[in-house]
C-alpha cells in the first residue's frame, strides 16, 4: 500500500515517518531484487513526509530528501551496488536529520517534553525524576496522570532535548547517572548543577556536552 499524505500531519506522526524512512535506508535493507518497487515505496514515503511538513516541499530538508531520492533512483537504474549504497546512505542521513529536527520541535512543547522524559525514564523512581526536573514527587505523579505541565517548563524542555542525544547509547539508569556525574567540561560541575542555575547558558553547555557524548557535531 502506498504511503501518501496531502495535508500537514502531527509532529509526532512526522517524527515516526522520518524514523521509519531512515530505518528502511539502512544499507543492510537494500534489496537485491525488486529495486524498482523499493524505490517507488521510498518515493511514496518521501512524498508523505515532505507534504506533511508545515512548509511542504519548500522545507529545506524536504528539498534535500527529493534531491537524494533522485540520486538514488539514478543509481538504482544504472549504477553499481556501491553507488546505490552511497545514495541510500545519503538519503537516510537526511531523513534522520529531519527526524531529529522534528522531534526537537515537538519537544519544545512542555507537555510533550514531560511525556518524553517520563516515557524514556519510566523505570526511574519518582524521587529521582523529581530531582532531575526540579519539581516535587507529587508533581511527577500529577504529570504521569496527564495533568497540565506548568512548573519548571523551561527545565523540562531542556532535559528532554538533552536526552534525545543520549538515549540511543544509555539505559535509563545511565541517563540518570549522566546528569549526576561531574564533568571536566563543566568545570567539575554536574549537569544537575547547571540545571539548578541559570538555564540560558546551561542549555548551550548541556546540549554541546550531550552531542559530544554521542560524537554528534550538529543536527
C-alpha positions in Angstrom: 0.0 0.0 0.0 1.3 3.4 -0.9 2.1 5.8 2.0 0.6 9.1 0.8 -0.4 12.3 2.7 -1.8 15.5 1.4 -2.1 17.7 4.5 0.2 18.7 7.3 0.4 15.9 9.9 1.0 16.0 13.6 4.7 16.4 14.6 4.7 13.0 16.4 3.5 11.3 13.2 6.1 13.1 11.1 8.8 12.0 13.5 7.7 8.4 13.2 7.6 8.7 9.4 11.1 10.1 9.3 12.5 7.4 11.7 10.9 4.7 9.6 12.3 6.1 6.4 15.8 6.3 7.9 15.5 2.7 9.0 14.4 1.5 5.6 17.5 3.1 4.1 20.0 1.1 6.2 22.4 -0.5 3.7 21.6 -3.9 5.1 17.9 -3.4 4.0 18.7 -2.7 0.4 17.1 -5.4 -1.7 19.0 -7.3 -4.3 15.8 -7.9 -6.4 12.8 -5.7 -6.9 14.6 -2.4 -6.6 12.2 -0.5 -8.7 9.4 -1.4 -6.3 11.7 -0.5 -3.4 12.5 2.9 -4.9 8.7 3.5 -5.6 7.9 2.8 -2.0 10.6 5.2 -0.8 9.2 7.8 -3.2 5.7 7.4 -1.6 7.2 7.8 1.8 9.3 10.9 0.9 6.1 12.4 -0.6 4.1 11.6 2.5 6.7 13.1 4.8 7.5 16.2 2.8 3.9 17.1 2.1 3.0 16.7 5.7 5.5 19.3 6.8 4.2 22.8 7.6 6.2 24.3 4.7 5.6 21.3 2.5 8.2 20.7 -0.3 9.5 24.3 0.4 11.1 23.0 3.6 14.9 22.8 3.2 15.2 19.2 4.4 12.2 18.2 2.2 14.1 19.6 -0.8 17.2 17.6 0.2 15.1 14.5 0.5 13.9 14.8 -3.0 17.4 15.6 -4.3 18.8 12.5 -2.6 15.9 10.4 -3.8 16.6 11.4 -7.4 20.2 10.4 -6.9 19.1 7.0 -5.5 16.7 6.5 -8.4 19.5 7.1 -10.9 21.8 4.8 -9.1 19.2 2.1 -8.9 18.5 2.4 -12.7 22.1 2.3 -13.9 24.6 2.4 -11.0 26.7 -0.2 -9.2 25.8 -1.7 -5.8 28.3 0.8 -4.3 26.6 3.7 -5.9 23.2 2.5 -4.6 24.5 2.0 -1.1 26.1 5.5 -1.1 22.9 7.2 -2.4 20.8 5.2 0.2 23.1 6.3 3.0 22.9 9.9 2.0 19.1 9.8 1.8 19.0 8.1 5.1 21.2 10.7 6.7 18.8 13.5 5.5 15.8 11.5 6.8 17.4 11.0 10.2 18.4 14.7 10.5 14.9 15.7 9.7 13.5 13.3 12.3 15.8 14.8 14.9 14.7 18.3 14.0 11.0 17.4 14.1 11.5 15.7 17.5 13.1 18.8 18.9 10.3 20.9 17.5 7.8 18.6 19.2 9.7 18.7 22.5 9.5 22.5 22.6 6.0 22.0 24.0 6.2 21.3 27.8 3.6 18.6 27.8 5.3 16.7 25.0 8.6 17.2 26.7 7.4 15.9 30.0 5.8 12.9 28.4 9.0 12.1 26.6 11.1 12.2 29.7 8.6 10.2 31.7 8.4 7.6 29.0 12.1 7.4 28.4 12.8 7.2 32.2 9.8 5.0 33.1 11.9 2.7 35.2 13.4 5.6 37.2 12.0 6.2 40.8 9.8 9.3 41.1 12.2 10.8 43.6 15.0 10.8 41.0 12.7 12.2 38.4 11.7 14.9 40.7 15.3 15.8 41.3 16.1 15.8 37.6 13.1 18.0 36.7 13.3 20.3 39.7 9.8 19.5 40.9 8.1 17.6 43.8 7.4 13.9 43.7 3.7 14.9 43.9 4.1 16.9 40.7 5.8 14.0 38.9 2.8 11.9 39.8 0.4 14.5 38.5 2.2 14.7 35.2 2.2 10.9 34.9 -1.6 11.2 35.4 -1.8 13.6 32.5 -2.2 16.9 34.4 -1.0 20.1 32.7 2.7 20.8 32.8 3.1 24.3 34.1 6.0 24.1 36.6 9.7 24.5 35.5 8.7 24.2 31.9 12.0 25.5 30.5 13.9 23.0 32.5 11.6 20.1 31.5 12.1 21.1 27.8 15.8 21.3 28.2 16.1 17.9 29.9 14.0 16.3 27.1 16.2 17.8 24.4 19.4 16.6 26.1 18.0 13.1 26.5 17.4 12.9 22.7 21.1 12.9 22.1 21.9 10.3 24.7 19.0 7.8 24.8 20.4 5.6 22.0 23.6 4.8 23.9 22.5 4.9 27.5 20.0 3.0 29.6 17.5 4.8 31.9 19.9 4.3 34.8 22.8 5.5 32.6 20.9 8.7 31.6 20.3 9.5 35.3 23.9 8.9 36.1 25.0 11.2 33.2 23.1 14.1 34.7 24.6 13.4 38.2 28.3 12.9 37.2 30.8 15.8 37.5 32.2 16.8 34.1 35.6 18.5 33.5 33.9 20.3 30.5 31.6 21.9 33.1 34.5 22.8 35.5 33.8 19.7 37.5 30.2 20.6 38.0 27.4 18.1 37.2 24.7 18.7 34.6 22.3 18.8 37.5 24.2 21.7 38.9 23.7 23.6 35.7 20.0 22.8 35.7 19.7 24.2 39.1 21.2 27.6 37.9 20.6 29.9 35.0 19.1 27.8 32.2 20.0 30.2 29.4 23.8 29.4 29.5 23.1 25.9 30.7 21.2 25.0 27.5 24.2 25.6 25.3 26.6 23.8 27.6 24.5 20.7 28.2 23.4 20.3 24.5 27.1 20.6 23.5 28.1 18.0 26.1 25.4 15.6 25.1 26.2 15.9 21.4 29.8 15.2 22.2 28.9 12.1 24.2 27.5 10.6 21.1 30.0 12.0 18.7 27.4 14.3 17.1 28.5 17.7 16.0 25.2 19.0 14.6 21.6 18.2 13.9 
